[in-house]
Amino acid sequence: MDIDLVQNILYASVRNGTPLLLVALGEMVCEKSGVLNLGQEGMMLIGAVIGFMVAVSTGSLGLGILAAICAGALSAALFGFLTLTLLTNQVATGLALTIFGTGLSAFMGTGYIGKTLVGLQPVNIPYLMDIPVIGKAVFAQDLLVYLSVVIFLLIIWLFSRSRYGLVIRAVGENPEAAHAVGLPVLKTRYLAVLFGGGMAGLAGAYLSIAYTPLWSEGMTSGKGWIALALVVFASWKAERIILGAYLFGFASILHLIMQGSGYDLSPNILSMLPYVATIAVLIIMSRKQTMTRWLAPKSLGESYRPQS
Amino acid sequence: MLRLEARRHDSTLMALVSPLIATALTLVAGSILFSLLGHSPGRALYTFFIAPLSDLYGWTELGVKVAPLMLCAAGLNMCYQAKVWNIGAEGQLVIGALAGGYVGLMFPDTQTHWMLVPVLGFGILGGMAWAGLAAWLKTRFNTNEILTTIMMNYIALYGLLYAVHGPLKDPNGYNFPESAQFSEFVTLPVLFPDYRINISILFGLFALAASWIVLNRTLPGFQMRVLGQDQSAAAFAGFNQNRIVWSVMLVSGGLAGLAGICEVAGSIGQLVPQISPGYGYTAIIVVFLGRMSPIGIFFASILLGITYLGGEMVQMNFNLPKSITGLFQGMLLFFLLASDILIHYRILPANRASRVHS
Amino acid sequence: MSIRSGEIHAILGENGAGKSTLMKIIYGVIKPDTGQIIWQNKELAIKGPAHARQLGIGMVFQHFSLFESLTVAENIALSLPEENFPSLSELSKKIIAISQQYGMELDPDRHIYSLSVGEQQRVEIVRCLLQNISLLILDEPTSVLTPVEVDNLFKILRLLASQGCSILFISHKLSEVQALCDNATILRAGKITGTCEPKNTTTENIARMMVADDSAISHSYPRAQGKAIVLQVERLNYQASAAFAIPLTDISFEVRAGEIFGIAGVAGNGQAELLKLLTGEFIDHSDAIIYKGKRLGCLPPSERRRQGIATVPEERLGRSAVPGMTLAENNLLTGYTKGLSNRGWLNWQTIRRHTDEILQSCKVKSSGSQAQARSLSGGNLQKFIIGREISQQPDLLICSHPTWGVDIGAANLIRDELIALRDAGKAILVISEDIDELYQMCDRLCAICHGHLSPVGNTDDISINLLGQWMTGEFNAIEAVTELADSHA
């Protein structure tokens, strides 16, 4: 294998892994606060369609991305209102959000199928991008890829250094106790849910504005779900999420590489790979079951109703 | 401001009323949506919900849509009673169609209607196998069934694409990604000549009735419900959790597989890239809307069946996208979840003292 | 009620008298409907726990408000005001200083889950002390402690009081209140029924203020002599497989027909594991459990029930009963092994009739067999559960904390039922933290500590002190018993 190929594979893996990284980081923060939002897929789709529509009609990619973040957060707010204020079941509500998001995005995007857009262009960092092997993967990406890494670093800081990180963890572990020592349980959870929604919207916009630039129904093809598995796989640790996201990015371009190298395997079979890999990852994690249960936020998925 | 107060008893009245409230709210939201799009809400809602049922053809078409919903929902209901979150009915349906369809295509020359038995049988077995895989992953490795079944939905879909693009493609089909047409001997008998509705609706009704008996009149059904409500009580009572997970998954997989093979051996007549417009996912809404009771599911599947027909109607008459169906279904589920709060809580003004319980 | 500075004031009352609610109002966790709180001569409304801490009120909860996956220092940092969020290393130094000052060892870098219950309580106290409090509220602080830990706690509280800090001490244990407190306020059913100086008031007088009718205060039962061995446990060993489970080592005892055998111990010393091994929920690889002369091996729970082993676990809702199901369904929950299901088919009419019989015979107050389990009060639900198990005519009944959190009337009824079952010649095993209850009912006693079982003796031969030593793991105090037993013989 020549160096060029390796370089391109790394580049494409990072690009492909970035939407996963964004969603998974958002969901991780959300889950740390004790809320399980299975609506990632739906929020991504809503973000993708809104981002694309705004970008096409205004001609501004930035506005599109901003709109996508807002749309994601708005749909997360709906989820938050149902699960946190009205105390509905988080699993069912998350599923509802995905079903709703799939329907809404398909409905809104009908007129935009087939439209094109000049997508986000790479920002090449001179000299550094010429570093052999990794240069292109690290220093010749578009702005959103860089942004995702910045967010990743911020989250690392959040949970290792800041009081907010402690509060989120405390609320996620034991909301009753958190309330008793005077921490704002609902506010923390709402903010975490909104953050998760914004990140999912951003990830959607990455797909429709930077990665493919176009809109097609169900274009996230399960990435929201894979991200959910990724959070479990990373045992709620940001540094493992980034690794896992790029690994999955690699798995989902594998069929392109195989075709490129002349293996004659049906593309439909190869397309199964990321999903099979997700199941495999879940099996591997279950072997360390006691540990996973340990690391999972204790109150994950449970409604909390403050006494008053 | 309003506040919530927990009820001591779940309200049975609200459990019945909340699906109606949800439906009403969906209609309100729907009319707002239609007016925003510049259509008269009254006429649009009429076209969506009433017009499809204005003639016999409409009713029989409803039966075509309702049958797979009933089959999938009857099985999913058992899973959800036991809190086994099987989201994989869509994939199980596809694999059922694929397995049964394969058998049907392998023996094109068989001249007997008995051929339907192995075709349907393999459809059921295919769905069971696909669900069984998820059950195995859950009981053996304790993997989260939501994620595995979703992943298996995608895998099943690509499997179907592979089959119709590859081994099962009709050699005389002008290279379309479709299988050959099934012979009349592996096609389900229709109920009325000239209409598409076939005996699969009877399978659906039978499955619902059977599931009612199992859940309400047998010990295994009781065990499913206990496991769903309280895992630790189920362990205390000595119910075998793994066995319950296996049974509900196999039953729901089998029913979804049956729905799949009935689609291809019934109204479709061949294997195509898209077998189901999301019946497996819609069935989830059906179960929730139907209050997880077989009788409720019967009515809920009719309502959700109408949303499919209504989507097609507004597409024809108003030039709106068919995907409005998904939008309505999603809204319905949201409103239902929100209305369900009335079952467990009562809503009081914030300043009113709570009702004293004795 | 009022409390002076430097005073140790007890709030006494039965379970459900409203003690915790009152304290949570003072600490701002719950808002009162009416009434006023006057703090240091000023009337004010306490807006929340953070506000209460600002005023100088600290609280140690009955179920600790600690976060297990965080360290001691992180836990304490969370309760400090947001503005002066300290660096953790600075805070650690402060924690060490304070804990040494009061003679409580505490390592700020340890995670809460690795601490014993007593140590966790210290974290809560240190957390309060760091904020210059003038009122410390402790909700049932001794219920989870061993006698030695209780003594230590009392020393710390007296030291605090001598420095001018007021203490509100919530308890339902008269002896502790008499040992520690200057004044006491007694609550019953949400109302103050009296105040007294506990050191100068007789136990009977206080008890009379706590419970409504005199008759309910205490029952005594004659002891019985066990006959044939029903359950024998021979060197039972259990390696914990699940996280947090306590391993059991060389547990041996036997329970005889016609006796009540008691195992005392502070929660979390292996009782839960022992119970699950006996019921068959956990598999006993050492095959050490012999019931009616046969080894049980890995016989599943349903089979054990069929052979006459009934169990009443500690948690009522969410283990012995499904909260959202009706009493009839909850009757079926264990009754399916004893004729309530006909080859897997259910006849609800029969089940309801059978349930109504239980409700009547055990005087359960409910709206009938169709009432949801969670709509019953703790006492009534426990009466129903005990009645359900007894109605299955077990040969061995295993009860964990049978009267935990139950009002006195229901507790007496439950004890009467158990004694009646004993006198009918059945074997009963009671696992409990409540020493008074064990002394009242049991014919033979032992204690469990860190998964080890103490020697066994006749209840009347074991002093409370000795049992206390056994509960802390000092088993070599055995000689005293055998001598006593010899002298009896």
PDB file of N, CA, C and O in Angstrom, chain C residues 14 41 72 84 112 130 148 159 161 169 205 207 216 222 228 271 296 324 328 338 355 387 401 465 468 473 475 489:
ATOM      1  N   GLU C  14     -42.752   7.732  65.785  1.00  0.00           N
ATOM      2  CA  GLU C  14     -42.785   6.466  65.058  1.00  0.00           C
ATOM      3  C   GLU C  14     -42.489   6.705  63.576  1.00  0.00           C
ATOM      4  O   GLU C  14     -42.522   7.850  63.121  1.00  0.00           O
ATOM      5  N   ASN C  41     -34.106  35.154  65.507  1.00  0.00           N
ATOM      6  CA  ASN C  41     -34.990  36.299  65.737  1.00  0.00           C
ATOM      7  C   ASN C  41     -35.561  36.925  64.461  1.00  0.00           C
ATOM      8  O   ASN C  41     -36.126  38.003  64.518  1.00  0.00           O
ATOM      9  N   VAL C  72     -14.469  12.053  47.862  1.00  0.00           N
ATOM     10  CA  VAL C  72     -14.902  12.783  49.041  1.00  0.00           C
ATOM     11  C   VAL C  72     -14.803  14.283  48.788  1.00  0.00           C
ATOM     12  O   VAL C  72     -15.753  15.035  49.023  1.00  0.00           O
ATOM     13  N   ASN C  84     -17.291  30.839  45.389  1.00  0.00           N
ATOM     14  CA  ASN C  84     -15.917  30.524  45.801  1.00  0.00           C
ATOM     15  C   ASN C  84     -15.638  29.030  45.659  1.00  0.00           C
ATOM     16  O   ASN C  84     -15.333  28.354  46.610  1.00  0.00           O
ATOM     17  N   ILE C 112     -16.538   7.605  47.106  1.00  0.00           N
ATOM     18  CA  ILE C 112     -17.538   7.304  48.130  1.00  0.00           C
ATOM     19  C   ILE C 112     -17.867   5.820  48.159  1.00  0.00           C
ATOM     20  O   ILE C 112     -18.028   5.230  49.218  1.00  0.00           O
ATOM     21  N   LEU C 130     -17.730  22.273  57.378  1.00  0.00           N
ATOM     22  CA  LEU C 130     -16.914  23.199  56.582  1.00  0.00           C
ATOM     23  C   LEU C 130     -17.600  24.533  56.372  1.00  0.00           C
ATOM     24  O   LEU C 130     -17.010  25.476  55.898  1.00  0.00           O
ATOM     25  N   VAL C 148     -20.407   0.569  68.243  1.00  0.00           N
ATOM     26  CA  VAL C 148     -19.169   1.327  68.453  1.00  0.00           C
ATOM     27  C   VAL C 148     -19.217   2.636  67.676  1.00  0.00           C
ATOM     28  O   VAL C 148     -18.874   3.708  68.177  1.00  0.00           O
ATOM     29  N   LEU C 159     -19.201  17.163  71.415  1.00  0.00           N
ATOM     30  CA  LEU C 159     -18.136  18.149  71.220  1.00  0.00           C
ATOM     31  C   LEU C 159     -18.685  19.362  70.463  1.00  0.00           C
ATOM     32  O   LEU C 159     -18.448  20.511  70.832  1.00  0.00           O
ATOM     33  N   ALA C 161     -21.787  20.387  70.237  1.00  0.00           N
ATOM     34  CA  ALA C 161     -22.747  21.129  71.056  1.00  0.00           C
ATOM     35  C   ALA C 161     -22.011  22.003  72.065  1.00  0.00           C
ATOM     36  O   ALA C 161     -22.412  23.140  72.330  1.00  0.00           O
ATOM     37  N   PHE C 169     -31.723  16.061  66.523  1.00  0.00           N
ATOM     38  CA  PHE C 169     -31.395  14.647  66.402  1.00  0.00           C
ATOM     39  C   PHE C 169     -32.702  13.879  66.239  1.00  0.00           C
ATOM     40  O   PHE C 169     -33.517  13.815  67.151  1.00  0.00           O
ATOM     41  N   ASN C 205     -43.368   6.724  79.633  1.00  0.00           N
ATOM     42  CA  ASN C 205     -44.059   7.996  79.392  1.00  0.00           C
ATOM     43  C   ASN C 205     -43.796   8.535  78.003  1.00  0.00           C
ATOM     44  O   ASN C 205     -44.681   9.075  77.352  1.00  0.00           O
ATOM     45  N   ALA C 207     -42.890   6.753  75.401  1.00  0.00           N
ATOM     46  CA  ALA C 207     -43.504   5.840  74.433  1.00  0.00           C
ATOM     47  C   ALA C 207     -44.990   6.130  74.308  1.00  0.00           C
ATOM     48  O   ALA C 207     -45.559   6.072  73.221  1.00  0.00           O
ATOM     49  N   ALA C 216     -50.657  -1.089  72.466  1.00  0.00           N
ATOM     50  CA  ALA C 216     -49.774  -1.432  71.352  1.00  0.00           C
ATOM     51  C   ALA C 216     -48.299  -1.390  71.729  1.00  0.00           C
ATOM     52  O   ALA C 216     -47.450  -1.782  70.945  1.00  0.00           O
ATOM     53  N   PRO C 222     -43.864 -16.177  74.676  1.00  0.00           N
ATOM     54  CA  PRO C 222     -43.061 -17.242  75.301  1.00  0.00           C
ATOM     55  C   PRO C 222     -42.077 -17.812  74.288  1.00  0.00           C
ATOM     56  O   PRO C 222     -42.340 -17.799  73.088  1.00  0.00           O
ATOM     57  N   ALA C 228     -37.476 -30.972  64.793  1.00  0.00           N
ATOM     58  CA  ALA C 228     -36.643 -31.519  63.709  1.00  0.00           C
ATOM     59  C   ALA C 228     -36.019 -30.393  62.877  1.00  0.00           C
ATOM     60  O   ALA C 228     -36.616 -29.340  62.699  1.00  0.00           O
ATOM     61  N   GLN C 271     -26.409 -10.104  54.200  1.00  0.00           N
ATOM     62  CA  GLN C 271     -27.765 -10.632  54.401  1.00  0.00           C
ATOM     63  C   GLN C 271     -28.482 -10.820  53.073  1.00  0.00           C
ATOM     64  O   GLN C 271     -29.113 -11.847  52.850  1.00  0.00           O
ATOM     65  N   LEU C 296     -30.331 -28.747  48.051  1.00  0.00           N
ATOM     66  CA  LEU C 296     -31.129 -28.001  47.084  1.00  0.00           C
ATOM     67  C   LEU C 296     -30.379 -27.780  45.778  1.00  0.00           C
ATOM     68  O   LEU C 296     -30.985 -27.606  44.733  1.00  0.00           O
ATOM     69  N   GLY C 324     -47.458  -1.370  40.424  1.00  0.00           N
ATOM     70  CA  GLY C 324     -48.568  -0.988  39.561  1.00  0.00           C
ATOM     71  C   GLY C 324     -49.590  -2.093  39.347  1.00  0.00           C
ATOM     72  O   GLY C 324     -50.571  -1.902  38.654  1.00  0.00           O
ATOM     73  N   ALA C 328     -54.618  -8.838  43.559  1.00  0.00           N
ATOM     74  CA  ALA C 328     -54.863 -10.177  43.022  1.00  0.00           C
ATOM     75  C   ALA C 328     -53.667 -10.630  42.190  1.00  0.00           C
ATOM     76  O   ALA C 328     -53.182 -11.753  42.323  1.00  0.00           O
ATOM     77  N   LYS C 338     -48.468 -22.483  43.942  1.00  0.00           N
ATOM     78  CA  LYS C 338     -49.297 -23.229  44.889  1.00  0.00           C
ATOM     79  C   LYS C 338     -50.747 -23.242  44.461  1.00  0.00           C
ATOM     80  O   LYS C 338     -51.645 -22.830  45.202  1.00  0.00           O
ATOM     81  N   THR C 355     -57.480 -13.963  47.133  1.00  0.00           N
ATOM     82  CA  THR C 355     -56.868 -12.720  47.612  1.00  0.00           C
ATOM     83  C   THR C 355     -57.738 -12.066  48.679  1.00  0.00           C
ATOM     84  O   THR C 355     -57.239 -11.609  49.704  1.00  0.00           O
ATOM     85  N   GLY C 387     -49.291 -12.319  54.768  1.00  0.00           N
ATOM     86  CA  GLY C 387     -50.470 -13.163  54.648  1.00  0.00           C
ATOM     87  C   GLY C 387     -50.405 -14.037  53.408  1.00  0.00           C
ATOM     88  O   GLY C 387     -50.751 -15.215  53.443  1.00  0.00           O
ATOM     89  N   HIS C 401     -36.248  -8.314  57.621  1.00  0.00           N
ATOM     90  CA  HIS C 401     -36.797  -7.076  58.189  1.00  0.00           C
ATOM     91  C   HIS C 401     -38.311  -7.042  58.132  1.00  0.00           C
ATOM     92  O   HIS C 401     -38.891  -6.147  57.529  1.00  0.00           O
ATOM     93  N   ASN C 465     -25.044  -6.690  74.784  1.00  0.00           N
ATOM     94  CA  ASN C 465     -23.644  -6.333  74.568  1.00  0.00           C
ATOM     95  C   ASN C 465     -22.934  -7.369  73.716  1.00  0.00           C
ATOM     96  O   ASN C 465     -22.203  -7.041  72.787  1.00  0.00           O
ATOM     97  N   GLY C 468     -23.985  -7.150  70.235  1.00  0.00           N
ATOM     98  CA  GLY C 468     -23.349  -5.985  69.624  1.00  0.00           C
ATOM     99  C   GLY C 468     -21.929  -6.301  69.198  1.00  0.00           C
ATOM    100  O   GLY C 468     -21.494  -5.915  68.100  1.00  0.00           O
ATOM    101  N   GLY C 473     -18.199  -8.173  64.445  1.00  0.00           N
ATOM    102  CA  GLY C 473     -17.231  -9.164  63.996  1.00  0.00           C
ATOM    103  C   GLY C 473     -16.357  -9.750  65.092  1.00  0.00           C
ATOM    104  O   GLY C 473     -15.432 -10.505  64.815  1.00  0.00           O
ATOM    105  N   PHE C 475     -16.157 -12.338  67.156  1.00  0.00           N
ATOM    106  CA  PHE C 475     -16.848 -13.598  67.414  1.00  0.00           C
ATOM    107  C   PHE C 475     -16.227 -14.369  68.571  1.00  0.00           C
ATOM    108  O   PHE C 475     -16.824 -15.274  69.109  1.00  0.00           O
ATOM    109  N   ALA C 489     -27.491 -25.579  81.845  1.00  0.00           N
ATOM    110  CA  ALA C 489     -27.635 -27.022  81.818  1.00  0.00           C
ATOM    111  C   ALA C 489     -27.291 -27.593  83.197  1.00  0.00           C
ATOM    112  O   ALA C 489     -28.092 -28.134  83.894  1.00  0.00           O
TER     113      ALA C 489
END
